[in-house]
mmCIF file of C-alpha atoms and ligand atoms in Angstrom:
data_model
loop_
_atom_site.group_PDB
_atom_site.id
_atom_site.type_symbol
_atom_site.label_atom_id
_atom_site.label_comp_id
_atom_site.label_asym_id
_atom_site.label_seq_id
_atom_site.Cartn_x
_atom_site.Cartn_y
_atom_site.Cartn_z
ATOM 1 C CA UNK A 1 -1.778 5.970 -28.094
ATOM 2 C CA UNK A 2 -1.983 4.210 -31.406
ATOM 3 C CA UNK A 3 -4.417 1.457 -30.894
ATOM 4 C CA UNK A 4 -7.493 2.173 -33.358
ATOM 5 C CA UNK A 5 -9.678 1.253 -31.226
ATOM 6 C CA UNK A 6 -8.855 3.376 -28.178
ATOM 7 C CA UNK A 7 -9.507 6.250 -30.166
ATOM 8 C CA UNK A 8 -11.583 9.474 -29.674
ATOM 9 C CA UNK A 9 -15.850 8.818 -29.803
ATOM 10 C CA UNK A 10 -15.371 5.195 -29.208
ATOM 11 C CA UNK A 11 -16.738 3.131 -25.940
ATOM 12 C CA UNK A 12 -15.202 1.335 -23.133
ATOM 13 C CA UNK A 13 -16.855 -0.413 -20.649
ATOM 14 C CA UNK A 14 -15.180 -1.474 -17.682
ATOM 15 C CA UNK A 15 -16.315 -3.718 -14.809
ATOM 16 C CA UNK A 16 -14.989 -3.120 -11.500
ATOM 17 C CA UNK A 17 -14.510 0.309 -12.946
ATOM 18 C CA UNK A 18 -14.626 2.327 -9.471
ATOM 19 C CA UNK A 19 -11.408 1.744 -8.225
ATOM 20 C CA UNK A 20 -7.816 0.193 -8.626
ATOM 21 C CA UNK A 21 -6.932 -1.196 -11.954
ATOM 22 C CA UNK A 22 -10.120 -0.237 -13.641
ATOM 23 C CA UNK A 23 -10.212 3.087 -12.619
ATOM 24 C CA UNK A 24 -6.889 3.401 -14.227
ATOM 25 C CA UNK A 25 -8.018 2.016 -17.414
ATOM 26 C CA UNK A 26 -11.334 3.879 -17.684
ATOM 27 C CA UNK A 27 -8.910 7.710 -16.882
ATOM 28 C CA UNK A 28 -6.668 6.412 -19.882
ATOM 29 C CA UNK A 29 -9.264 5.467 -22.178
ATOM 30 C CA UNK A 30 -11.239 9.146 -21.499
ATOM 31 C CA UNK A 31 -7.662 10.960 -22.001
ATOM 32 C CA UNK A 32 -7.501 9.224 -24.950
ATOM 33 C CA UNK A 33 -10.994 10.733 -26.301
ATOM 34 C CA UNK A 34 -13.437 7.399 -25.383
ATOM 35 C CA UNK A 35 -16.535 7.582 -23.949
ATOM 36 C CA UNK A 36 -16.712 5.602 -20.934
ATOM 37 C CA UNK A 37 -18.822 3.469 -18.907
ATOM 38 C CA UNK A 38 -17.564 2.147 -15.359
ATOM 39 C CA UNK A 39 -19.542 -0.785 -14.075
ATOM 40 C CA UNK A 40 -19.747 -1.312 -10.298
ATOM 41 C CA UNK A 41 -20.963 -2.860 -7.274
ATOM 42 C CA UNK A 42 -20.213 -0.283 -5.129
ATOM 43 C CA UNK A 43 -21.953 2.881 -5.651
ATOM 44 C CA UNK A 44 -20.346 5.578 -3.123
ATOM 45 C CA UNK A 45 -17.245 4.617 -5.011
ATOM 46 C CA UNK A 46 -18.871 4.738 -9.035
ATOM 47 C CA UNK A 47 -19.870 8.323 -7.824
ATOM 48 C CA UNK A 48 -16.532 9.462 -6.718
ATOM 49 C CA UNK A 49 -14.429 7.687 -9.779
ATOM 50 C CA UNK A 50 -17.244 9.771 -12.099
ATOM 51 C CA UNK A 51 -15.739 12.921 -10.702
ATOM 52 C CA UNK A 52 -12.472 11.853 -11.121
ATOM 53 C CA UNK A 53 -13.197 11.204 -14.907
ATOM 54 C CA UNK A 54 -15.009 14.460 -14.818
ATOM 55 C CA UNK A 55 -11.686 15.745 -14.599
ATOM 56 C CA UNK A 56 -9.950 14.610 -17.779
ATOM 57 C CA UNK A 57 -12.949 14.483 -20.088
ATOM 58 C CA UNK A 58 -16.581 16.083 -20.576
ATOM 59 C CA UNK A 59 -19.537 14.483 -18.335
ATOM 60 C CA UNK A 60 -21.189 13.927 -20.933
ATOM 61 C CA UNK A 61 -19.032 11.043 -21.942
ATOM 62 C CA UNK A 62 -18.890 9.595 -18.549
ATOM 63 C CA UNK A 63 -21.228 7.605 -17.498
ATOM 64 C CA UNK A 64 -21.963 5.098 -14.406
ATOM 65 C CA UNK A 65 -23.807 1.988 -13.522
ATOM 66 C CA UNK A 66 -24.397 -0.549 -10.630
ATOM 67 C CA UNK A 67 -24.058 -4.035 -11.688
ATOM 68 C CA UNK A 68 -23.218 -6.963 -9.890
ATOM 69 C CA UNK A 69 -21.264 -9.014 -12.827
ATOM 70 C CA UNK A 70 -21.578 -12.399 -11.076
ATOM 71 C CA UNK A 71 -25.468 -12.171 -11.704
ATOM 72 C CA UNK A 72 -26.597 -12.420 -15.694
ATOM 73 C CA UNK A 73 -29.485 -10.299 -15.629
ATOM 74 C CA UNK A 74 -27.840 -7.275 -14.236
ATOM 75 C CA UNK A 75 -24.903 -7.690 -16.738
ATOM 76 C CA UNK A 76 -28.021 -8.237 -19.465
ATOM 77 C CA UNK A 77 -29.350 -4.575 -18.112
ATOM 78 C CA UNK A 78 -25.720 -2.729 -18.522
ATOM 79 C CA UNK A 79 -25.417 -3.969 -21.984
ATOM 80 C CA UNK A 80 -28.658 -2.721 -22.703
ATOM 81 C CA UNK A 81 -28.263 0.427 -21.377
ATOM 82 C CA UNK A 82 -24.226 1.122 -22.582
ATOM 83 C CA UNK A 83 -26.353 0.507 -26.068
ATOM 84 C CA UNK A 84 -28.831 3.357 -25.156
ATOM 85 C CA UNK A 85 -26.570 5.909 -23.991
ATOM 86 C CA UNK A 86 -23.546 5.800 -26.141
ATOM 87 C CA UNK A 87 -25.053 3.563 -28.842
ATOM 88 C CA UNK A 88 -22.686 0.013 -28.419
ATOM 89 C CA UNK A 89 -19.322 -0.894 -26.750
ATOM 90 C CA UNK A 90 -16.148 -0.847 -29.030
ATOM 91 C CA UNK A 91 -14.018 -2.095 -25.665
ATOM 92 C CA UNK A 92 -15.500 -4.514 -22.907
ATOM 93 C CA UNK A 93 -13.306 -4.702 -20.363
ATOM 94 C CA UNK A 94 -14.085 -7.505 -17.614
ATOM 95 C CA UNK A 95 -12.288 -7.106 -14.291
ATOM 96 C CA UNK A 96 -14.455 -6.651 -11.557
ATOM 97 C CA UNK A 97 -12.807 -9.386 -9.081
ATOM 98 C CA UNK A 98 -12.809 -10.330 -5.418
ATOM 99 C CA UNK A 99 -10.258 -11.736 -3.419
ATOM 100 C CA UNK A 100 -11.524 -12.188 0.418
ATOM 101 C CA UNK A 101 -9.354 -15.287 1.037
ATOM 102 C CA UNK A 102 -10.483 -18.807 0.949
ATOM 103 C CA UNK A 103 -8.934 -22.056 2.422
ATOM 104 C CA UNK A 104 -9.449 -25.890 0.624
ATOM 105 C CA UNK A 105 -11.986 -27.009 3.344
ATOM 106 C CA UNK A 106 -13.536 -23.976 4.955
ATOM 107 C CA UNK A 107 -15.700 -20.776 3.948
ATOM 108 C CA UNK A 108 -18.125 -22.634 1.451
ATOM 109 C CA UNK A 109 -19.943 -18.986 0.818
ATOM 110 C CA UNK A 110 -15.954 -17.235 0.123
ATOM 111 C CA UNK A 111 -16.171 -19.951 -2.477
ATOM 112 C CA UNK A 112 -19.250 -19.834 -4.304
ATOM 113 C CA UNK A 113 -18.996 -15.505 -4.267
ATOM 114 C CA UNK A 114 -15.205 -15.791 -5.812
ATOM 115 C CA UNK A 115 -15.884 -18.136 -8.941
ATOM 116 C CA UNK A 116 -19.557 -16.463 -9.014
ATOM 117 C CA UNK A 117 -17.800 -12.703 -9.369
ATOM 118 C CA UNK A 118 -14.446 -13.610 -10.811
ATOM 119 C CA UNK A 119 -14.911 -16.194 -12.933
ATOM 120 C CA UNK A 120 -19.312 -15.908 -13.931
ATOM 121 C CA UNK A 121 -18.685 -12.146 -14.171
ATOM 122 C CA UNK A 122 -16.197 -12.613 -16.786
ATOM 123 C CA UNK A 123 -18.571 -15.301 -18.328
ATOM 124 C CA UNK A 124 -21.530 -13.251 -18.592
ATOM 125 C CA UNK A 125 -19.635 -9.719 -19.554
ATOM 126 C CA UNK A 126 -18.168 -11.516 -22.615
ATOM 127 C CA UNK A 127 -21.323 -13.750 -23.507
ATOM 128 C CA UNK A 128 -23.864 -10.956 -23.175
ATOM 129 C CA UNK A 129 -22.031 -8.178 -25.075
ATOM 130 C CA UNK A 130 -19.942 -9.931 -27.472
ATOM 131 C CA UNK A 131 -22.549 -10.736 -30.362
ATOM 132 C CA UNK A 132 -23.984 -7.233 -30.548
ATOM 133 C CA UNK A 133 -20.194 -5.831 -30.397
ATOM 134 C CA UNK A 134 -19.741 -8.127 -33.250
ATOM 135 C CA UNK A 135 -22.720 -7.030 -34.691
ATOM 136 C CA UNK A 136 -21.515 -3.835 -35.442
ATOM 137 C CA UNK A 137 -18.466 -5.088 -37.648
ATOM 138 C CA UNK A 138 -16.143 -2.704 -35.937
ATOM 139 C CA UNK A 139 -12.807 -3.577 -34.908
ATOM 140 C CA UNK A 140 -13.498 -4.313 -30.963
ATOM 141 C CA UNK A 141 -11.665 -5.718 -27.919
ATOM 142 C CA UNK A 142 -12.855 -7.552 -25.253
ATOM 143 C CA UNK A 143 -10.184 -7.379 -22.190
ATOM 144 C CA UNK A 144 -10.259 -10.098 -19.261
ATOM 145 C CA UNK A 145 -8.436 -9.526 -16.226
ATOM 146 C CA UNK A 146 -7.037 -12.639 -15.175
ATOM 147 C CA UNK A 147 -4.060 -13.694 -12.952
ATOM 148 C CA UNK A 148 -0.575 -14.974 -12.294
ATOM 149 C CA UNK A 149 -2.658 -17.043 -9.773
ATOM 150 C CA UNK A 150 -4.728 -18.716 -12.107
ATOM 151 C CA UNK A 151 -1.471 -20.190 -14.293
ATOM 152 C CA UNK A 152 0.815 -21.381 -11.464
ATOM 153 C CA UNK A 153 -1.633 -21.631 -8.685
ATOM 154 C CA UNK A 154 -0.026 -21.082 -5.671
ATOM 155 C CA UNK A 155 -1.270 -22.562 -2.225
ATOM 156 C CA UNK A 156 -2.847 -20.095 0.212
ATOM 157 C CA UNK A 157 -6.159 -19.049 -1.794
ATOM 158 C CA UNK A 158 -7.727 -21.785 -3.467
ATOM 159 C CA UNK A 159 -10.701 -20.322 -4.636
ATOM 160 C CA UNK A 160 -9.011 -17.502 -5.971
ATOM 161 C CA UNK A 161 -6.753 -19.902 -8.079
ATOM 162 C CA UNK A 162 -9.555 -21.739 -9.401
ATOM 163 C CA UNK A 163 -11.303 -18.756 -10.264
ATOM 164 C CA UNK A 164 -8.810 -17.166 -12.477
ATOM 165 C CA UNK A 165 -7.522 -20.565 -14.008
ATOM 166 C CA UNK A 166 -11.089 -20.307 -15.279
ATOM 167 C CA UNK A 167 -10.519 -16.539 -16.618
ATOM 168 C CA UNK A 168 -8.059 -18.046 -18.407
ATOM 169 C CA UNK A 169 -9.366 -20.967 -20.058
ATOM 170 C CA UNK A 170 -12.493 -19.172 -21.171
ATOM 171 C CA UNK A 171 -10.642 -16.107 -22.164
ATOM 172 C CA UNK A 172 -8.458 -18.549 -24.616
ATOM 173 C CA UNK A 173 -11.645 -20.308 -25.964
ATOM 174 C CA UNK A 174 -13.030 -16.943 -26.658
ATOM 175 C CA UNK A 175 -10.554 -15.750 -28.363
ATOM 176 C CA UNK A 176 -10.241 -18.760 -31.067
ATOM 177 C CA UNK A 177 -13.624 -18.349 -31.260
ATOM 178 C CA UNK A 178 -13.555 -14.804 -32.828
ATOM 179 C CA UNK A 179 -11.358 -15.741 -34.761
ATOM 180 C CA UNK A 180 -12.769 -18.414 -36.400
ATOM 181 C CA UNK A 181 -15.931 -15.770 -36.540
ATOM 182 C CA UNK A 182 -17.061 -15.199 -40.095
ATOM 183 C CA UNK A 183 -16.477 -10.662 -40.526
ATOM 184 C CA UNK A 184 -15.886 -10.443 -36.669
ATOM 185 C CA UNK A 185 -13.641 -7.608 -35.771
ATOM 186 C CA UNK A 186 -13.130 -8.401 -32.300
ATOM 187 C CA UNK A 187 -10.398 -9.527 -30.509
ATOM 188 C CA UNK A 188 -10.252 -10.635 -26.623
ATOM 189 C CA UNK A 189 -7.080 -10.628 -24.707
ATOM 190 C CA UNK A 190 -6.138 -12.012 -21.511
ATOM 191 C CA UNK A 191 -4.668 -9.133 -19.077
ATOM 192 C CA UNK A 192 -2.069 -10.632 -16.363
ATOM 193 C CA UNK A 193 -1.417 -8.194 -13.734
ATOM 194 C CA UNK A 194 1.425 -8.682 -11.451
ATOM 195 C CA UNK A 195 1.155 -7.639 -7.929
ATOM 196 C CA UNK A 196 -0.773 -4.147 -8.233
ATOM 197 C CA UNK A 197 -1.430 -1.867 -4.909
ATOM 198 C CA UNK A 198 -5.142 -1.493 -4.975
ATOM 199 C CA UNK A 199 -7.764 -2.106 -2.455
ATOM 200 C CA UNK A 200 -7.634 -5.536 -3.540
ATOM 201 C CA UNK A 201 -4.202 -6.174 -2.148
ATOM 202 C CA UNK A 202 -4.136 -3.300 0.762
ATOM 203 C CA UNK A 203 -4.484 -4.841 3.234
ATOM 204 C CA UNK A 204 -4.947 -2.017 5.345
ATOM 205 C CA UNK A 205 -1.599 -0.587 4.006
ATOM 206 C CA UNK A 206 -1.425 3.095 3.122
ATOM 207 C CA UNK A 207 1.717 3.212 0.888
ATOM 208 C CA UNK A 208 2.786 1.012 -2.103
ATOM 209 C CA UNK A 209 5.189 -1.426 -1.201
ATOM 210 C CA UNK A 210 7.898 -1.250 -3.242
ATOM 211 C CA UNK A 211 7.659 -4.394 -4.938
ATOM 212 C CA UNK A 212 3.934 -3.730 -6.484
ATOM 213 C CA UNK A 213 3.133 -1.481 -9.233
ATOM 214 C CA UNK A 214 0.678 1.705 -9.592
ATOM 215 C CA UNK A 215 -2.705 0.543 -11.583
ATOM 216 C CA UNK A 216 -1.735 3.096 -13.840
ATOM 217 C CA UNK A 217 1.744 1.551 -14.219
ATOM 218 C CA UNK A 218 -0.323 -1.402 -15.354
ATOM 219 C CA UNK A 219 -2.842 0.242 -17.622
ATOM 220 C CA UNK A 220 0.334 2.204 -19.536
ATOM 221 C CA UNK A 221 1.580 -1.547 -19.580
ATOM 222 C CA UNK A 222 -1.570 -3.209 -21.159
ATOM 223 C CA UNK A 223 -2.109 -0.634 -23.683
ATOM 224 C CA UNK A 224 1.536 -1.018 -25.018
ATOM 225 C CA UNK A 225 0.766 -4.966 -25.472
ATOM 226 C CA UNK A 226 -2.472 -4.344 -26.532
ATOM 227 C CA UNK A 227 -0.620 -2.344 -29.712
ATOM 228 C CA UNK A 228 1.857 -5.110 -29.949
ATOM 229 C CA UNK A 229 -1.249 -7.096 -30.770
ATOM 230 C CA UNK A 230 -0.489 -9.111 -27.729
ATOM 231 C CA UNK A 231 -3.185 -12.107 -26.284
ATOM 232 C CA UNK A 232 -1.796 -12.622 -22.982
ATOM 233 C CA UNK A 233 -0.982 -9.730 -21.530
ATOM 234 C CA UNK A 234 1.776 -10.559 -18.868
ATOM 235 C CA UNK A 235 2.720 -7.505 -16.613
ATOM 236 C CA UNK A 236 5.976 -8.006 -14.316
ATOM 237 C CA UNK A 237 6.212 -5.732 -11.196
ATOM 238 C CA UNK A 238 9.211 -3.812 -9.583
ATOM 239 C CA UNK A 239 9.962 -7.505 -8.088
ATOM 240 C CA UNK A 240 9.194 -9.914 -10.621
ATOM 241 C CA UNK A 241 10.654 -9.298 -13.961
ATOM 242 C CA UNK A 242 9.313 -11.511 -16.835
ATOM 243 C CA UNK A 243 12.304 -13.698 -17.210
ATOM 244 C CA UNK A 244 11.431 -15.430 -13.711
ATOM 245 C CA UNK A 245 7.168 -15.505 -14.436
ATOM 246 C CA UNK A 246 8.369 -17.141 -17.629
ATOM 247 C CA UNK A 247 10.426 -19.868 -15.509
ATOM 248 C CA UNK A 248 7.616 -20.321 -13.164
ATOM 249 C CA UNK A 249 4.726 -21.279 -15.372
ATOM 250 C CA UNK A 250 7.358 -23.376 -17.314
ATOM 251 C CA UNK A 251 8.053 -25.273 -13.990
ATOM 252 C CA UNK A 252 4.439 -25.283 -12.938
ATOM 253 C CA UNK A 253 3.592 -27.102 -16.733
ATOM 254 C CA UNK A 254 6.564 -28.959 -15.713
ATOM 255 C CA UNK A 255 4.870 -30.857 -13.208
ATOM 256 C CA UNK A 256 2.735 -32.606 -15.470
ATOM 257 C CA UNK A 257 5.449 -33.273 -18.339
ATOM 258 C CA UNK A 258 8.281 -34.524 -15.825
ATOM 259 C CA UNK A 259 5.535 -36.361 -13.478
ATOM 260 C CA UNK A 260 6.057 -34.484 -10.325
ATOM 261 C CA UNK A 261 4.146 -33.997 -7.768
ATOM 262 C CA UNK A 262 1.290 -30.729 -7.965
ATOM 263 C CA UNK A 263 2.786 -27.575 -7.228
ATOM 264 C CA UNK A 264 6.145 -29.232 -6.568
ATOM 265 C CA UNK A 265 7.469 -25.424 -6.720
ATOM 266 C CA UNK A 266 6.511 -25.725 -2.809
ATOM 267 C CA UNK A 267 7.370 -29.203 -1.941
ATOM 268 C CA UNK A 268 10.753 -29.208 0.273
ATOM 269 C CA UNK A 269 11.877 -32.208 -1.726
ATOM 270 C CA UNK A 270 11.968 -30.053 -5.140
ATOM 271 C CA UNK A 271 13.046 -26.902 -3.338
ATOM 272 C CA UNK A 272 16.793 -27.028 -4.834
ATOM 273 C CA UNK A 273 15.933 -28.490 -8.410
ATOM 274 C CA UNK A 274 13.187 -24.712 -8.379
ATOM 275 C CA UNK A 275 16.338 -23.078 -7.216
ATOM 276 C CA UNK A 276 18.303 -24.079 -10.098
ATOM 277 C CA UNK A 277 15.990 -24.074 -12.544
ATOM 278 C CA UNK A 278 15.381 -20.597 -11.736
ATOM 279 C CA UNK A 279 19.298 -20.083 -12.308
ATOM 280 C CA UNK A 280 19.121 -21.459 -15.724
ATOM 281 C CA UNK A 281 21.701 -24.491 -14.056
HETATM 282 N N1 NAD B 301 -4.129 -5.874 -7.553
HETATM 283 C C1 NAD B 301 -3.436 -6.934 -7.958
HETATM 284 O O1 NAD B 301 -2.273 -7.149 -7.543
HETATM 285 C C2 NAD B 301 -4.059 -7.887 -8.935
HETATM 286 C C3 NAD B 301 -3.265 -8.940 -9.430
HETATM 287 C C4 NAD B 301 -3.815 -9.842 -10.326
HETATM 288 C C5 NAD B 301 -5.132 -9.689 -10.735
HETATM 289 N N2 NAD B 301 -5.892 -8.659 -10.237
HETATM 290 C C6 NAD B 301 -7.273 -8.552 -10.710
HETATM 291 O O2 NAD B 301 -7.495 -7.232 -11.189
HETATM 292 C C7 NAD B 301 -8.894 -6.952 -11.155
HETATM 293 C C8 NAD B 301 -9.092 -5.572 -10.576
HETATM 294 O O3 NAD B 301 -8.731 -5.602 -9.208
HETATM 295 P P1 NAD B 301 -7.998 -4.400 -8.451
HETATM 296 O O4 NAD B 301 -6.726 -4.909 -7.962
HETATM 297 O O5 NAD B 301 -8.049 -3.185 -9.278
HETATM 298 O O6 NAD B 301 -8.943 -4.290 -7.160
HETATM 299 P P2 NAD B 301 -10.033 -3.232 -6.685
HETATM 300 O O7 NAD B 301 -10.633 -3.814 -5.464
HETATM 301 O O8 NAD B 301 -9.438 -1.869 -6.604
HETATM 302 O O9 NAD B 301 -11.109 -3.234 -7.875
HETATM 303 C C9 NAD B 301 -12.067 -4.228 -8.043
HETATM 304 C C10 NAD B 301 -13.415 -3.556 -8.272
HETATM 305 O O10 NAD B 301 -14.369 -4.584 -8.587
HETATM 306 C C11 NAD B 301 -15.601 -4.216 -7.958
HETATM 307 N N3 NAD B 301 -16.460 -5.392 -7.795
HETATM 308 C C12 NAD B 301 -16.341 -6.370 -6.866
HETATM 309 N N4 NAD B 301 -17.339 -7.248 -7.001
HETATM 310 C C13 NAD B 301 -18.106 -6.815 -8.050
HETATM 311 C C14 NAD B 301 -19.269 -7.309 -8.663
HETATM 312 N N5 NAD B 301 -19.876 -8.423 -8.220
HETATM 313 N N6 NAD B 301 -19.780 -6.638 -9.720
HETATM 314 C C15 NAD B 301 -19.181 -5.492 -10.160
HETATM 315 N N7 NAD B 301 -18.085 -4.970 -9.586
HETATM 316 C C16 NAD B 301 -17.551 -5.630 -8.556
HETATM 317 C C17 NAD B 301 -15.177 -3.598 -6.636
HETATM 318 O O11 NAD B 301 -16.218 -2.800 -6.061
HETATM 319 C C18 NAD B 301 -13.948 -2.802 -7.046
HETATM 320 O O12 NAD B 301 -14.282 -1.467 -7.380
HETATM 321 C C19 NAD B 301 -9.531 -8.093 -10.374
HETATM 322 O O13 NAD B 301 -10.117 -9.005 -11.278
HETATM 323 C C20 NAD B 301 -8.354 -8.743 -9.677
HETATM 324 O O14 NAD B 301 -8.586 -10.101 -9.384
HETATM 325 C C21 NAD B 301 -5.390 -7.755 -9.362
#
């Protein structure tokens, strides 16, 4: 690992850091020398993801707190206490998410809990820890885990979509504002996983279908854009290569340029002009 900031005595935090994705993350940034925080909701599952860290790194640089990211305050207390412990956060990593299904007209509660966790949670992680991380004048990244979902929008989980299309858009504001930050060192970055077996996407299964990717296939992944200098991190899987996510949010922009209908990538009457598109015809 070259990226100066995932280096040895630095500090990640990671929301959603109990399981899947973030898990991953936290067991590459402590094999990598970091200390690191995993932020969770769920706190049978904090305590058994500490003793997996345990394993490739001293306790003492492990540490664990319950937070519920959709709710200000509590993100407020793990920034505070991050700054205790280990002193401030050189990486923030926001990707606690939910995805319990939601339909246009039903659920109103699946609703309000998906933008409050996925999209708030991502809101308040970067708002309440970026200006101390910037602060500190170090070089810093702040990581949001987004989705494929929230750039071409597919039908089936609405809330979901709408959710993450928010990731995006405040992950891209964020980032031009750094930038235009007088001595800020930090950088955010917009992680796009493809379809990764977690519990997230389970669904009761037991073994990886063979089309999804390992979290740590993901996390190797991110950490090789994130030395490329990369902003939007865009991850294929074993069944999408990049090529074909590349035609898809070209015909999903598409739509608007060419005046088609809204995601005319499922309307029957555009079904063979996808098709060939697709094929480069
Ligand atoms: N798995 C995929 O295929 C996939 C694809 C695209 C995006 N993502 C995104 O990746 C991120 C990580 O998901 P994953 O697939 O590793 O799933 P996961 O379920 O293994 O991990 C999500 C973690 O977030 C925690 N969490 C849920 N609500 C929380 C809250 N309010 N506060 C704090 N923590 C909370 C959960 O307890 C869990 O440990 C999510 O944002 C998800 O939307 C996943």
């Amino acid at each position: 690992m070259s990226h100066p900031v995932i280096a040895k005595g630095n500090v990640a935090v990671i929301t959603g850091g109990a399981s899947g994705i973030g898990l991953a993350a936290a067991m590459a940034f402590a094999r990598a020398g970091m200390k690191v925080c995993i932020a969770d909701v769920d706190q049978t599952r904090l305590a058994e993801a500490a003793t997996k860290l345990s394993s490739v790194t001293a306790a003492t640089h492990v540490m664990t707190f319950v937070v519920d990211v959709s709710r200000a305050e509590s993100v407020k207390e793990l920034e505070r206490a991050v700054g205790a412990h280990f002193g401030g956060t050189d990486i923030l990593m926001n990707n606690a998410g939910i995805q319990p299904g939601s339909t246009l007209f039903g659920e109103p509660d699946n609703w309000q809990r998906i933008i409050a966790v996925n999209m708030w949670g991502i809101v308040n992680g970067s708002r309440i820890f970026a200006p101390s991380m910037i602060a500190r004048r170090k070089a810093g990244l702040i990581i949001n885990t987004g989705s494929k979902q929230g750039i071409t929008t597919p039908p089936g989980d609405p809330a979901y979509n709408v959710s993450k299309a928010g990731v995006k858009a405040f992950t891209e504001a964020l980032q031009h504002e750094l930038r235009n930050t007088r001595d800020c060192h930090i950088t955010a970055h917009l992680l796009i996983p493809g379809f990764v077996f977690t519990g997230l996407t389970a669904k009761g299964r037991t073994e990886k279908p063979a089309g999804a990717w390992t979290p740590e296939q993901t996390v190797d992944f991110m950490i090789a854009r994130l030395e490329a200098g990369d902003f939007y991190i865009l991850c294929p899987d074993n069944d999408v290569p990049r090529a074909l996510d590349e035609k898809r949010m070209l015909w999903a922009a598409g739509d608007i340029v060419e005046n088609r209908p809204p995601l005319s990538r499922w309307h029957p009457d555009y079904a063979d002009a996808f098709a060939k598109f697709v094929k480069g015809e």
